[in-house]
Short mmCIF file of C-alpha atoms in Angstrom, two decimals:
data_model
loop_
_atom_site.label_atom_id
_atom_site.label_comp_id
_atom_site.label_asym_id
_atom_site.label_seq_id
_atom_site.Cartn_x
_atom_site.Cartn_y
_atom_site.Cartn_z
CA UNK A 1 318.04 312.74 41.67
CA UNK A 2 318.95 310.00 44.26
CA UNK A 3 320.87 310.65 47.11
CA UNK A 4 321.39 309.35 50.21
CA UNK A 5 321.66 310.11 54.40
CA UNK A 6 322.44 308.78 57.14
CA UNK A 7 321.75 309.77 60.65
CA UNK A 8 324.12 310.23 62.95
CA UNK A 9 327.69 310.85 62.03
CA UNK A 10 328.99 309.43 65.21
CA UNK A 11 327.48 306.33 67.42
CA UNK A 12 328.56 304.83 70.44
CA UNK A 13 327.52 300.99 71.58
CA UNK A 14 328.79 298.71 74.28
CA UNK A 15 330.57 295.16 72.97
CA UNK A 16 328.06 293.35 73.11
CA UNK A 17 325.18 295.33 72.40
CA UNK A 18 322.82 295.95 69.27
CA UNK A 19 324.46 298.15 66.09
CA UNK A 20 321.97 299.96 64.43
CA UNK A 21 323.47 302.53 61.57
CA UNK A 22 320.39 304.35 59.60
CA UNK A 23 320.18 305.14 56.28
CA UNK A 24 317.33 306.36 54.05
CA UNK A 25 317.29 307.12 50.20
CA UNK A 26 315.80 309.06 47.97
CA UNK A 27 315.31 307.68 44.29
CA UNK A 28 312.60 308.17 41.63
CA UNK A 29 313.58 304.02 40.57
CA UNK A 30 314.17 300.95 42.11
CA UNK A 31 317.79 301.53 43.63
CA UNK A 32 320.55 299.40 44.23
CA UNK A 33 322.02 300.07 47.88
CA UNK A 34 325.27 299.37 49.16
CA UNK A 35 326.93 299.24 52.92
CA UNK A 36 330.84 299.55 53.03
CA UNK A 37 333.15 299.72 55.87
CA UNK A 38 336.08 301.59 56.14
CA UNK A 39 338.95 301.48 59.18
CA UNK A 40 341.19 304.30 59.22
CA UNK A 41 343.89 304.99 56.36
CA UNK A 42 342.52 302.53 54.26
CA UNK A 43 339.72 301.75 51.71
CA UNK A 44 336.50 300.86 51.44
CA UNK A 45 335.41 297.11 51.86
CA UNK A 46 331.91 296.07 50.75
CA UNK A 47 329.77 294.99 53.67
CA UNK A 48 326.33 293.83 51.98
CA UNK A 49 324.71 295.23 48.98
CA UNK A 50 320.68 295.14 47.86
CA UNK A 51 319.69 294.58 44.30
CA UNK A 52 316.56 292.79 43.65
CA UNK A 53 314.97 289.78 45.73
CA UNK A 54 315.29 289.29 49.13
CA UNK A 55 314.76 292.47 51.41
CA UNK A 56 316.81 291.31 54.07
CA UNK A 57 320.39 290.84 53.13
CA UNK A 58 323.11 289.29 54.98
CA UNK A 59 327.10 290.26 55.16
CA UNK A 60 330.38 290.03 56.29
CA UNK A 61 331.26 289.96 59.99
CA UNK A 62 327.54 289.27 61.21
CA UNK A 63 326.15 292.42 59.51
CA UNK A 64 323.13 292.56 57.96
CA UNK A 65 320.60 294.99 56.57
CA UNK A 66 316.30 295.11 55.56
CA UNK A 67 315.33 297.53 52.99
CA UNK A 68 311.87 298.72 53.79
CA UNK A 69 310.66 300.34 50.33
CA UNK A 70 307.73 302.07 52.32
CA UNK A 71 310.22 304.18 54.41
CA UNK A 72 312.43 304.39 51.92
CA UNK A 73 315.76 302.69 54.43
CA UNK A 74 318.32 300.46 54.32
CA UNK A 75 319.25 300.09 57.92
CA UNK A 76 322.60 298.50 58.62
CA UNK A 77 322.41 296.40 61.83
CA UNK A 78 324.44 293.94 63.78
CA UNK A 79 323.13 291.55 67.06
CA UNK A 80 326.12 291.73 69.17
CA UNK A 81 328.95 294.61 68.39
CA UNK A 82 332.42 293.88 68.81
CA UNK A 83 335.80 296.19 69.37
CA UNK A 84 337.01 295.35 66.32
CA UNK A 85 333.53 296.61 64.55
CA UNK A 86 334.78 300.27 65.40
CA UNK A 87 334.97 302.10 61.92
CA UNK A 88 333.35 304.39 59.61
CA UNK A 89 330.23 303.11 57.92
CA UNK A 90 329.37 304.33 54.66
CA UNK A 91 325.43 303.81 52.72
CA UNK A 92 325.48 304.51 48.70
CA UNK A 93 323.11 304.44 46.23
CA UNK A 94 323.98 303.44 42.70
CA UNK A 95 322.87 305.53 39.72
CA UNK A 96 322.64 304.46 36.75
CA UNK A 97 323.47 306.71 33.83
CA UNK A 98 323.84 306.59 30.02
CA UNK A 99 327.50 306.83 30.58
CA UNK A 100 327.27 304.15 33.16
CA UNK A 101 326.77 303.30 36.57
CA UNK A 102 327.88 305.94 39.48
CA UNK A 103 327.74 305.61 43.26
CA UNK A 104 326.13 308.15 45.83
CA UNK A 105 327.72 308.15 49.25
CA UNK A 106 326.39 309.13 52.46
CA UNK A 107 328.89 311.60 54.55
CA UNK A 108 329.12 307.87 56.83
CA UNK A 109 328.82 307.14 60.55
CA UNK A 110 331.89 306.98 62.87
CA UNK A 111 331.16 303.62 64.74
CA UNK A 112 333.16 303.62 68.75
CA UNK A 113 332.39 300.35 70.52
CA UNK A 114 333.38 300.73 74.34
CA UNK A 115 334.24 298.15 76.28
CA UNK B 1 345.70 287.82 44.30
CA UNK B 2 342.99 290.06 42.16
CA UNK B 3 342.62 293.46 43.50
CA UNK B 4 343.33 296.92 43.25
CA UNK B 5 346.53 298.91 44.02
CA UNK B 6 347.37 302.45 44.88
CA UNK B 7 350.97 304.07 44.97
CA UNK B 8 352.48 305.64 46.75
CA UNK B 9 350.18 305.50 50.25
CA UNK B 10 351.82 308.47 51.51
CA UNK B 11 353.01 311.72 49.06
CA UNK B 12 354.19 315.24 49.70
CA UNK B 13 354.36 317.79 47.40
CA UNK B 14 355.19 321.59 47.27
CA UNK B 15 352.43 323.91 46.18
CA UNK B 16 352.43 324.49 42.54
CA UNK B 17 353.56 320.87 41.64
CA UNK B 18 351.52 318.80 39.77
CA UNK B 19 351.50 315.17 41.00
CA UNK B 20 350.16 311.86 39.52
CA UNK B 21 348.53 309.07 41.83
CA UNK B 22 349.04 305.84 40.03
CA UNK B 23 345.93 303.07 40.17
CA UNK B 24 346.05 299.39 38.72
CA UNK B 25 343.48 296.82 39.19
CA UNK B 26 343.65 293.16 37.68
CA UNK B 27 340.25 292.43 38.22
CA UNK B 28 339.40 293.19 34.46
CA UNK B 29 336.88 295.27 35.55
CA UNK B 30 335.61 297.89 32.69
CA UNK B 31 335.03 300.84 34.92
CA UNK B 32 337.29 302.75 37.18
CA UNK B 33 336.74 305.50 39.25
CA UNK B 34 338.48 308.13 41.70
CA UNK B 35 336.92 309.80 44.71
CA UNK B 36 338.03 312.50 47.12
CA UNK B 37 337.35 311.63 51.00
CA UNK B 38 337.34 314.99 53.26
CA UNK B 39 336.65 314.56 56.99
CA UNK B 40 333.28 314.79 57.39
CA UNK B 41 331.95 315.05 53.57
CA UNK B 42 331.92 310.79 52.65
CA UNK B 43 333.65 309.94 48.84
CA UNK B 44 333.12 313.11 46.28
CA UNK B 45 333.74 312.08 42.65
CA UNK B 46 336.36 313.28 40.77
CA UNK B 47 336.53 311.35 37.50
CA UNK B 48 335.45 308.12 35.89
CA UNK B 49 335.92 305.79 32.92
CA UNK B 50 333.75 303.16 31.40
CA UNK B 51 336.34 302.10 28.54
CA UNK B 52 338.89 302.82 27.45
CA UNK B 53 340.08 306.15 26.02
CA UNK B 54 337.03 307.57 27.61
CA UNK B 55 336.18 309.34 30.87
CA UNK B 56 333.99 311.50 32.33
CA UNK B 57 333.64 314.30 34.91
CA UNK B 58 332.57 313.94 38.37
CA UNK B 59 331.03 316.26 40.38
CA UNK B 60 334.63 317.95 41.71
CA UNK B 61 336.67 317.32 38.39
CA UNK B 62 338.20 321.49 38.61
CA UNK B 63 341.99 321.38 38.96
CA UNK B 64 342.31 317.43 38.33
CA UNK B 65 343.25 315.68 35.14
CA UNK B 66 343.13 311.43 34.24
CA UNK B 67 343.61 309.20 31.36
CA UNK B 68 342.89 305.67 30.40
CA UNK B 69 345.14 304.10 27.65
CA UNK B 70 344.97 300.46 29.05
CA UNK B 71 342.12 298.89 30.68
CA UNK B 72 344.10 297.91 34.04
CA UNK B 73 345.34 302.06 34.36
CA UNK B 74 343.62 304.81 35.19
CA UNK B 75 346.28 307.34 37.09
CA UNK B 76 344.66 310.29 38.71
CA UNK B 77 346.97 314.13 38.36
CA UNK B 78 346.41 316.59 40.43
CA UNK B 79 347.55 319.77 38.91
CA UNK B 80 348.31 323.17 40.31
CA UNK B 81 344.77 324.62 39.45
CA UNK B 82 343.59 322.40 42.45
CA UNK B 83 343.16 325.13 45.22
CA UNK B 84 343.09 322.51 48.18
CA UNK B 85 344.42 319.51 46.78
CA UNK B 86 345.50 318.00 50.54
CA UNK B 87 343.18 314.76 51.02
CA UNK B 88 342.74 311.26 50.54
CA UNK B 89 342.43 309.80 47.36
CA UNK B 90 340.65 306.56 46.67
CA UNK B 91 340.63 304.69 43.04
CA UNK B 92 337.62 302.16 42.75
CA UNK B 93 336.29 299.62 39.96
CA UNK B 94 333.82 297.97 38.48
CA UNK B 95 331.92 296.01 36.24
CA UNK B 96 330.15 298.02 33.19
CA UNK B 97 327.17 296.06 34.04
CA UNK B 98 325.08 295.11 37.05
CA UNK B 99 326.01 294.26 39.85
CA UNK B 100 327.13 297.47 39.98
CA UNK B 101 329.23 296.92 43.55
CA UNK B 102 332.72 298.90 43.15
CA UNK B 103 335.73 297.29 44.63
CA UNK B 104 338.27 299.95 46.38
CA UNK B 105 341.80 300.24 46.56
CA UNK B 106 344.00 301.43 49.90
CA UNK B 107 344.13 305.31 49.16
CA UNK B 108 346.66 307.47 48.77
CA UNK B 109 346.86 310.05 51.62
CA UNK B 110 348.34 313.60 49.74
CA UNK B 111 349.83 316.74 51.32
CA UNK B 112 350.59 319.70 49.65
CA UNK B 113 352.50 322.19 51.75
#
């Protein structure tokens, strides 16, 4: 079964500084991995996604992510954080069924970025 | 604009009424989906469709009901059977095939009194 965790369900960073949200996954296959962001009351918004190819992938707002096979992660990473970063951060894993494709969430990191 | 919409964003309801949370997407996407978000628990999976006139269970499907009659519909009830049915509700779609990404709508935030 695949599934997914990430450590930490709250992080705090100074504007400015380094993000660094972890996730590792579990998955007997090749997986497809996902980073959304959500800000409160509303709904997800896809940050980056991995399929095949590069292992470093880039995203929206200066995000970007490096899955590392070998440890089995998908760490979700930005240089500089900004106020308007703060928001929950949410890993998935897709599984793929013969019914079709479903997505495994982690329970997602609260991000606060303090001035 | 292509996207996905949810209505209402807010809803109340008694206990013991059952209450439908509409979803539309024009993205003519083949899949669509509906999670539960808890505080503290991520997106749990209540039901999903591939095609039309066919779903299946997620993992918290007890107490919830769905159809899918037209590709762009797939309206979520919550029936009376649903012993804590006060949450946030989130519709998603997607392709049938790769890339398998799913796009999300704004949520529909429900309270049953």
């Amino acid at each position: 079964a695949q599934s997914v965790t990430q450590l930490g369900s709250h992080v705090s960073v100074s504007e400015g500084a380094l993000v660094l949200l972890r996730c590792n996954y579990s998955s007997s296959v090749p997986p497809y991995l996902f980073w959304y962001v959500q800000y409160p009351n509303q709904g997800l918004q896809l940050l980056l996604k991995y399929t095949t190819g590069a292992t470093l992938v880039k995203g929206i707002n200066g995000f970007e992510a490096e899955f590392k096979k070998s440890e089995t992660s998908f760490h979700l990473t930005k240089p500089s954080a900004h106020m308007s970063d703060a928001a929950e951060y949410f890993c998935a894993v897709v599984i793929l069924t013969g019914g079709g494709n479903k997505l495994t969430f982690g329970t997602g990191t609260q991000l606060k970025v303090e001035l | 604009d292509g996207g996905i919409t949810q209505s209402p964003k807010y809803l109340f309801r008694k206990e013991g009424q059952n209450v439908t949370l509409s979803c539309e997407q024009n993205l003519n996407h083949d899949a669509m989906y509906w999670y539960r978000q808890d505080p503290g628990q991520g997106l749990r999976l209540i039901y999903y469709s591939q095609i039309v006139n066919d779903f299946q269970k997620g993992d918290i499907a007890e107490g919830y009901s769905v159809s899918r009659e037209k590709k762009e519909s797939f309206p979520l009830t919550v029936t009376s059977a649903q012993k804590n049915p006060t949450a946030f509700y989130l519709c998603a779609s997607s392709m049938a095939r790769g890339p398998y990404e799913q796009y999300f709508g704004p949520g529909t935030r429900l309270t049953v009194t």
